[in-house]
PDB file of C-alpha atoms in Angstrom:
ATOM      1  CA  UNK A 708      56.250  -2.258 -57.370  1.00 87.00           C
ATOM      2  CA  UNK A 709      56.137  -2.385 -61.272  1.00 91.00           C
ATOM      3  CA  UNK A 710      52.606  -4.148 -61.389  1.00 94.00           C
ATOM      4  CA  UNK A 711      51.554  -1.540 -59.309  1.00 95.00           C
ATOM      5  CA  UNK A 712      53.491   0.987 -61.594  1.00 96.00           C
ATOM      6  CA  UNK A 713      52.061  -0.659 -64.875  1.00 95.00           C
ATOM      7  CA  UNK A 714      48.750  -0.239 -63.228  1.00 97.00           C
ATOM      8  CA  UNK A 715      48.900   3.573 -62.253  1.00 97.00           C
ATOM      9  CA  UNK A 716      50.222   4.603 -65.456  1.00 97.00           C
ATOM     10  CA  UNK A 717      47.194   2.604 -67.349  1.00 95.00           C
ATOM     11  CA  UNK A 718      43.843   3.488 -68.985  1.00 96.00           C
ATOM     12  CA  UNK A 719      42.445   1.410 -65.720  1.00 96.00           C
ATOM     13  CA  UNK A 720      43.951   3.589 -63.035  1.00 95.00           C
ATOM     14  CA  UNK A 721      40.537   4.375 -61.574  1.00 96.00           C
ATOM     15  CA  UNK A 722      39.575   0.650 -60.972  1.00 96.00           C
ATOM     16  CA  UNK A 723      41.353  -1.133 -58.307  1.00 95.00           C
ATOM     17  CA  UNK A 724      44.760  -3.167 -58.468  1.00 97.00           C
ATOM     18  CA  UNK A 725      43.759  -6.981 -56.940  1.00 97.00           C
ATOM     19  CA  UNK A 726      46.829  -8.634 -55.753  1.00 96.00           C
ATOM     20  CA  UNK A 727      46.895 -12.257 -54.750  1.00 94.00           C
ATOM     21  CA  UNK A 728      49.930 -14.357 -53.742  1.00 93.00           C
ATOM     22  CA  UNK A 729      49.693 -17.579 -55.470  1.00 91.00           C
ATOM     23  CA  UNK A 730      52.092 -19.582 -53.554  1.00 84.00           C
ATOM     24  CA  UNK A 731      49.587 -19.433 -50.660  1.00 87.00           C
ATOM     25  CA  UNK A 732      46.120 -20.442 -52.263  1.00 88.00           C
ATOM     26  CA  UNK A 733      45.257 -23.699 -51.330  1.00 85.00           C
ATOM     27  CA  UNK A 734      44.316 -26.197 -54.256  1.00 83.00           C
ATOM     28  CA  UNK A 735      41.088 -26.489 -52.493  1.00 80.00           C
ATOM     29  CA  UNK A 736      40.777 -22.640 -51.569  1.00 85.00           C
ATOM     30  CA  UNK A 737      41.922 -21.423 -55.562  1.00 88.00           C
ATOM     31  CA  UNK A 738      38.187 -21.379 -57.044  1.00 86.00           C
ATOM     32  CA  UNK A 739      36.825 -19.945 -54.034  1.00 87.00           C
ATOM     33  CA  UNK A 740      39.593 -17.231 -54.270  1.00 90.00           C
ATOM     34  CA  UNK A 741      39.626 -16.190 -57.188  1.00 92.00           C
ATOM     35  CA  UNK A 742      36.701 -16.948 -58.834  1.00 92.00           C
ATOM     36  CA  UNK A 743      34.327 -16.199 -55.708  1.00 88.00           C
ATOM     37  CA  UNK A 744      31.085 -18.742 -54.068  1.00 84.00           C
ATOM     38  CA  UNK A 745      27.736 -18.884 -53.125  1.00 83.00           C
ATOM     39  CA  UNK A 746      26.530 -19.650 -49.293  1.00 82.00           C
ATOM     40  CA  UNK A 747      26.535 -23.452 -48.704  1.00 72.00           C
ATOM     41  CA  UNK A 748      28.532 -24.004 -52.581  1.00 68.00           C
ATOM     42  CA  UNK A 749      30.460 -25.872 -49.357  1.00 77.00           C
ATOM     43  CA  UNK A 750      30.812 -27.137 -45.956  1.00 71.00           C
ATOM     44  CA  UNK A 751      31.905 -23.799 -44.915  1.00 75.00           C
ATOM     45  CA  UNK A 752      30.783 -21.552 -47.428  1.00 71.00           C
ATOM     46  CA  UNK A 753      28.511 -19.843 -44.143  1.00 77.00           C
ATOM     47  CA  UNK A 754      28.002 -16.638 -46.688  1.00 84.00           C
ATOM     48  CA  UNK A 755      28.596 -15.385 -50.350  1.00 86.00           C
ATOM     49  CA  UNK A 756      32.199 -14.824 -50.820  1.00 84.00           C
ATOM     50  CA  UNK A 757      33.395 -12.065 -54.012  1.00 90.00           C
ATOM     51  CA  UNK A 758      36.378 -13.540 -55.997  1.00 91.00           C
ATOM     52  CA  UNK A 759      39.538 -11.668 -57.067  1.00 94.00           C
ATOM     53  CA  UNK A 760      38.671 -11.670 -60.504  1.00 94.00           C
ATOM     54  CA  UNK A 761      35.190  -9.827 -59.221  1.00 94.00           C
ATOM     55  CA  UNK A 762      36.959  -7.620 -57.479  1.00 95.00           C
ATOM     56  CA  UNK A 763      39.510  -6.682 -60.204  1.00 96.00           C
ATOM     57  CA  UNK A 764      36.734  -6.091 -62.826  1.00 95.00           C
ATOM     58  CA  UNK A 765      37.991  -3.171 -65.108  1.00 96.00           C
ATOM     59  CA  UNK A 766      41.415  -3.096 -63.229  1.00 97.00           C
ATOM     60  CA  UNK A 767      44.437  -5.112 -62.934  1.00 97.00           C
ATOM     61  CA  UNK A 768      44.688  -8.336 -61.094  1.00 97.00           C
ATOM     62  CA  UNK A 769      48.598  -9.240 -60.228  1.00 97.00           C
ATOM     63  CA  UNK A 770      49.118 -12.854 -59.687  1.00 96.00           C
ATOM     64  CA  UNK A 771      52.231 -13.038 -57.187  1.00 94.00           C
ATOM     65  CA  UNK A 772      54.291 -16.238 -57.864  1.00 93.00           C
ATOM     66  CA  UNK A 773      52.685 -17.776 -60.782  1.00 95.00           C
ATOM     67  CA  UNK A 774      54.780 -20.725 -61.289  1.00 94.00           C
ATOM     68  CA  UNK A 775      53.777 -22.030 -57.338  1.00 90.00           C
ATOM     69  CA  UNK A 776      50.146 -22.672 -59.290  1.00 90.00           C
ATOM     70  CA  UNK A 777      49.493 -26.692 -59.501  1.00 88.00           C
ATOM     71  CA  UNK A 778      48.993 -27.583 -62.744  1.00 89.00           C
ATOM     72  CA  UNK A 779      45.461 -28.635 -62.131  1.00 87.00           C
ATOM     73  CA  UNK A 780      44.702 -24.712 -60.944  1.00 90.00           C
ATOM     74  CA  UNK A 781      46.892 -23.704 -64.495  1.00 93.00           C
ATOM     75  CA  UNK A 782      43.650 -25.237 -66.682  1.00 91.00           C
ATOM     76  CA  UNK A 783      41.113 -23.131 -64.527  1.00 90.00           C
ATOM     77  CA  UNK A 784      43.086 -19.810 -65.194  1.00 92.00           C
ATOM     78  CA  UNK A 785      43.776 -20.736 -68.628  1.00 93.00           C
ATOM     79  CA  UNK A 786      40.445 -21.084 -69.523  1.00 91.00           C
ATOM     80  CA  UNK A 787      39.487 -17.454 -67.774  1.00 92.00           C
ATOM     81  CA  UNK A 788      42.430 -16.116 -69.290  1.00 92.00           C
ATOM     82  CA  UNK A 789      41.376 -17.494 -73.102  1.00 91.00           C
ATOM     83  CA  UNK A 790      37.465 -16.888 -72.954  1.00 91.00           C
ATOM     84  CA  UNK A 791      37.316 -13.971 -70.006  1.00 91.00           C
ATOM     85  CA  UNK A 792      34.360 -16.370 -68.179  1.00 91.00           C
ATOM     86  CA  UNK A 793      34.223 -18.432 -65.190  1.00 90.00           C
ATOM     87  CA  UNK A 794      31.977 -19.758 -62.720  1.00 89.00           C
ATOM     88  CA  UNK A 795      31.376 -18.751 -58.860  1.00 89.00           C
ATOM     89  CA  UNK A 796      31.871 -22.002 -57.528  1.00 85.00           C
ATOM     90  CA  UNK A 797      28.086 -22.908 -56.270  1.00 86.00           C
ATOM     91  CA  UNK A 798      26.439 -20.892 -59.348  1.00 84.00           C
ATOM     92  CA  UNK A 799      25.549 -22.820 -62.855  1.00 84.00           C
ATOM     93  CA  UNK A 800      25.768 -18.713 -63.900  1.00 89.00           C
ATOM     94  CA  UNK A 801      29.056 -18.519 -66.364  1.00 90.00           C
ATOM     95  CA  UNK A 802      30.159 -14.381 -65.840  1.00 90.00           C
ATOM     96  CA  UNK A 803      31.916 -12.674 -68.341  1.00 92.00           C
ATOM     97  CA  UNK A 804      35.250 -10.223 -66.688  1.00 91.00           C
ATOM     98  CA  UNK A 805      37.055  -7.952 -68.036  1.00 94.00           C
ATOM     99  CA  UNK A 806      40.412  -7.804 -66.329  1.00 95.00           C
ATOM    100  CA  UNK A 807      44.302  -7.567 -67.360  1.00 95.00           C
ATOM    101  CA  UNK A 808      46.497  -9.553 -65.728  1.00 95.00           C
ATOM    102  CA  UNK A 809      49.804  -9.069 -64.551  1.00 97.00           C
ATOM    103  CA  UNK A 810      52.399 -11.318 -63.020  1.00 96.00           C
ATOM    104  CA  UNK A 811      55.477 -12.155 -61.609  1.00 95.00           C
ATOM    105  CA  UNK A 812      57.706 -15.056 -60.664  1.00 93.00           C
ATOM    106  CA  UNK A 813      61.285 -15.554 -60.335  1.00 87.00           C
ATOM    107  CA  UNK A 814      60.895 -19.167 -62.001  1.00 89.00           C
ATOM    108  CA  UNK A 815      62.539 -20.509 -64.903  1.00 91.00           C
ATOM    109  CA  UNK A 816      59.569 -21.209 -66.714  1.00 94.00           C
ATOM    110  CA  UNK A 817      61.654 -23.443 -69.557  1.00 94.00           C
ATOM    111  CA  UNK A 818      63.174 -25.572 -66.827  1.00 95.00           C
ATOM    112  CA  UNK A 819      59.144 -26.129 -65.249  1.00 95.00           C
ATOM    113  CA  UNK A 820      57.614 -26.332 -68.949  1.00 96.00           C
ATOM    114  CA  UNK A 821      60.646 -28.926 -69.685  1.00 96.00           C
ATOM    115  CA  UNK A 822      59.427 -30.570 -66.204  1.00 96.00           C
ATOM    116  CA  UNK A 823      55.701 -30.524 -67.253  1.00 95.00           C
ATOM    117  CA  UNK A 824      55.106 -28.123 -64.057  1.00 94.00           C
ATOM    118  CA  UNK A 825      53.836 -25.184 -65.981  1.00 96.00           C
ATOM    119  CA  UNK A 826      51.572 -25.433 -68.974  1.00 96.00           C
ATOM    120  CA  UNK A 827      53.235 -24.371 -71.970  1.00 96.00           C
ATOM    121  CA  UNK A 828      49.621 -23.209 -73.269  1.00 95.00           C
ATOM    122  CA  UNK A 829      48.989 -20.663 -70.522  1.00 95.00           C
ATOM    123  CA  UNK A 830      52.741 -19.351 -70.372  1.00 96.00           C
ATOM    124  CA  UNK A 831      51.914 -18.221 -73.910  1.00 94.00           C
ATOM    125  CA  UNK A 832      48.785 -16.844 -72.796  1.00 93.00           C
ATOM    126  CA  UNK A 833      50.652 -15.112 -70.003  1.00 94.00           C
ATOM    127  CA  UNK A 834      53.063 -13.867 -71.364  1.00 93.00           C
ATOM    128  CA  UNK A 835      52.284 -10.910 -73.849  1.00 91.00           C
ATOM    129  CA  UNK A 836      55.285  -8.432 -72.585  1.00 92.00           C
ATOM    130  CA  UNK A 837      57.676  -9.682 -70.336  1.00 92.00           C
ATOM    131  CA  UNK A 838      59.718  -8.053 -67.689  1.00 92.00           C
ATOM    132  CA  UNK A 839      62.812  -9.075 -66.388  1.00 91.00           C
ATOM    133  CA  UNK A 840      64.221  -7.349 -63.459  1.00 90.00           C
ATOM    134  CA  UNK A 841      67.793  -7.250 -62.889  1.00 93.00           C
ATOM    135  CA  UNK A 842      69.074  -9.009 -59.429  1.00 93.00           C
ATOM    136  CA  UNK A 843      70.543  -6.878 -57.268  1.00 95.00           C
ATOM    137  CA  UNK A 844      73.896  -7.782 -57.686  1.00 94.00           C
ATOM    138  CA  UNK A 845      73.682  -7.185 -61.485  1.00 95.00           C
ATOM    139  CA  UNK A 846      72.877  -3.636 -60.757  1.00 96.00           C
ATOM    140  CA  UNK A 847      75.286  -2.830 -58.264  1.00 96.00           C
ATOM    141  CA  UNK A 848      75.176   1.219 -58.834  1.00 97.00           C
ATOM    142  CA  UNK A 849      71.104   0.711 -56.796  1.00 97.00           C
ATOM    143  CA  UNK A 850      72.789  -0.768 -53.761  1.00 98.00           C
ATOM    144  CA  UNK A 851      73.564   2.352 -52.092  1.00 98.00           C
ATOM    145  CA  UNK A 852      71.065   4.479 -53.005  1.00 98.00           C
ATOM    146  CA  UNK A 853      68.414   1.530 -51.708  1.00 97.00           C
ATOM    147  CA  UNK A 854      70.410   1.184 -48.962  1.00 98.00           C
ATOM    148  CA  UNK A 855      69.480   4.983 -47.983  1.00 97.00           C
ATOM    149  CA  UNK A 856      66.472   5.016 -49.014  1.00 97.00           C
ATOM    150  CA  UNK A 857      65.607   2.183 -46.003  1.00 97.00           C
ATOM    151  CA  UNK A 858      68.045   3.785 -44.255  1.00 97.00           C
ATOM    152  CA  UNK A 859      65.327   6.625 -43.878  1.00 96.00           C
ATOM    153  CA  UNK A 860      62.114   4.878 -44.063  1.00 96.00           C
ATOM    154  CA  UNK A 861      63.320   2.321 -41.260  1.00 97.00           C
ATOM    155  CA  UNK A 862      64.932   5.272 -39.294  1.00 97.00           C
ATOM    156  CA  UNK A 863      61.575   6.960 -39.512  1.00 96.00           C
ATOM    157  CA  UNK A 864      59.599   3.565 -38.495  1.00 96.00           C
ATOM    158  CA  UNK A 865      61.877   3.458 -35.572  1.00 96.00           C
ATOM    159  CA  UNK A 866      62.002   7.318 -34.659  1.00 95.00           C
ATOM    160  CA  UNK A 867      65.843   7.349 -35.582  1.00 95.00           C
ATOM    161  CA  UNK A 868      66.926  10.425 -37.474  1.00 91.00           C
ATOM    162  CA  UNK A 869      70.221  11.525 -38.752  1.00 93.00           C
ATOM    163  CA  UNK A 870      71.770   7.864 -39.460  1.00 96.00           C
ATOM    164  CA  UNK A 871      74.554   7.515 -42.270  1.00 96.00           C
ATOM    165  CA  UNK A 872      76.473   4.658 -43.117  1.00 97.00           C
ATOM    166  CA  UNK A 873      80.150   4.524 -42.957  1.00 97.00           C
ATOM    167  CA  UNK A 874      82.706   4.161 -45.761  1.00 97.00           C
ATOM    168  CA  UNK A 875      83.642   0.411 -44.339  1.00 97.00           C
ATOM    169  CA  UNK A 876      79.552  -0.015 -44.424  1.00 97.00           C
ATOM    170  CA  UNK A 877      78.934   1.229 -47.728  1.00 98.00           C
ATOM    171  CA  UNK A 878      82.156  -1.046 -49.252  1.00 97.00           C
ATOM    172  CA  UNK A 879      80.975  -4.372 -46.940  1.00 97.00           C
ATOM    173  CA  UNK A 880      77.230  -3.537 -49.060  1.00 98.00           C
ATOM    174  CA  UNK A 881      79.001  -3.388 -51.992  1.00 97.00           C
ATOM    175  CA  UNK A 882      81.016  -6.331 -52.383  1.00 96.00           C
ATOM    176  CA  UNK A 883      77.781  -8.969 -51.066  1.00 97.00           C
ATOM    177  CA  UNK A 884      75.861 -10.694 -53.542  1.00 96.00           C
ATOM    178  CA  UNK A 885      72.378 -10.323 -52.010  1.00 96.00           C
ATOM    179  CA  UNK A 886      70.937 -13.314 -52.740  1.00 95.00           C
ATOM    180  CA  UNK A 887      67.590 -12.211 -51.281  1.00 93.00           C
ATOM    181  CA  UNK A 888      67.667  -9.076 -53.460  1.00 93.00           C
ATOM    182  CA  UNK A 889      66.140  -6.086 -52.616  1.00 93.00           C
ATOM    183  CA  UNK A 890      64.065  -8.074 -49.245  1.00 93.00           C
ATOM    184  CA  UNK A 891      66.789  -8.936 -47.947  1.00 97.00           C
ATOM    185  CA  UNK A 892      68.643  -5.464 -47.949  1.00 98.00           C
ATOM    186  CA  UNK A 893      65.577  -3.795 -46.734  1.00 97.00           C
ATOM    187  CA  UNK A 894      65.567  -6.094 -43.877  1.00 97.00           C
ATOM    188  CA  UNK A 895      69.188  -5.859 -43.453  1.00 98.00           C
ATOM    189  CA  UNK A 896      69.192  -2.448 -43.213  1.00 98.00           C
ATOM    190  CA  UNK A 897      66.051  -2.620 -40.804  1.00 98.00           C
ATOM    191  CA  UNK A 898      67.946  -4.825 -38.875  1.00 97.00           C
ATOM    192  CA  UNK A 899      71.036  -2.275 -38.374  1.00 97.00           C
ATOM    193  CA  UNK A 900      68.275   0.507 -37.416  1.00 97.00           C
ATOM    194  CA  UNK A 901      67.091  -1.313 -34.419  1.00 96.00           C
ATOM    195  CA  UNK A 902      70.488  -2.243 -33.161  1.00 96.00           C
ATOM    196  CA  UNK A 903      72.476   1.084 -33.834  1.00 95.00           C
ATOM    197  CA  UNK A 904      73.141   3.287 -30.801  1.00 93.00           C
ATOM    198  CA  UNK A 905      74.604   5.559 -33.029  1.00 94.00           C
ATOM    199  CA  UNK A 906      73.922   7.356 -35.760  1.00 95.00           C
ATOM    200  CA  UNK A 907      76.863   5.894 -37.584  1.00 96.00           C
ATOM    201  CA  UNK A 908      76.032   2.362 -38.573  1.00 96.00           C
TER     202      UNK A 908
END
């Protein structure tokens, strides 16, 4: 939500937002995804395939769960992130992008430096501003408003209208930890939507 945000409130609000989940490129899929390939570059490469970066050109590209990247993927995107160029696997072509980049982990990037899982070199290219969001439980005045606010959308989803929580709901809420954040209290909440036979949960 605040890539998105940074994005719609940028100079590159016309060009599209490219969002790609890190954790679930293969290593042997990561060129191919983000960088894009010719027809027959491999086995199955039946037809040209348009990367993420391509895609993103003169927008944003978010890059979901950075610190999931193998370290042999981490040179690749440090190079496109330090000269702007790659190749489309299958092309001898180098292309020249223009793209910010924008992303997000919830990894403790001094513990995976420390590890030699992350490349010191492209944290620092990474990471002009950084972001921290608050956990859920460090912000406990956003419980209950979130908590109504999926209280509505799921009751809407669900064709539910009219549901409140109780006092002894709002206090049980409250007083958990949520240690799967704001996911796990939409799905919670979700959850009580599609059981309730009431419009008291």
């Amino acid at each position: 939500m605040l890539a998105r945000e940074i994005h719609a409130l940028s100079a590159r609000y016309r060009r599209d937002m490219i969002t790609v989940d890190m954790g679930a490129i293969t290593e042997s899929l990561f060129e191919s995804e983000l960088f894009g390939h010719k027809k027959g570059a491999f086995t199955d490469a039946k037809e040209h395939r348009i990367g993420r970066f391509s895609l993103a050109a003169g927008g944003s590209l978010f890059l979901d769960e950075i610190a999931n990247l193998p370290l042999a993927q981490q040179t690749k995107l440090l190079r496109v992130r330090e000269s702007g160029e790659f190749e489309v696997l299958g092309s001898s072509l180098t292309e020249q992008i223009d793209v910010r980049l924008i992303s997000a982990s919830n990894g403790n990037f001094a513990s995976l430096i420390a590890q030699g899982l992350f490349r010191q070199d492209l944290y620092y290219r990474l990471n002009t501003l950084e972001f921290r969001v608050p956990a859920l439980r460090e912000r406990p005045e956003d419980i209950l408003p979130l908590a109504n606010y999926y209280l509505q959308k799921h009751g809407a989803k669900y064709q539910k209208s009219g549901l409140h929580l109780t006092g002894e709901a709002q206090k049980l809420l409250l007083s958990y930890a949520w240690p799967g954040n704001i996911r796990e209290l939409s799905h919670l909440i979700e959850r009580a939507v599609l059981l309730t036979q009431q419009s008291m949960i």
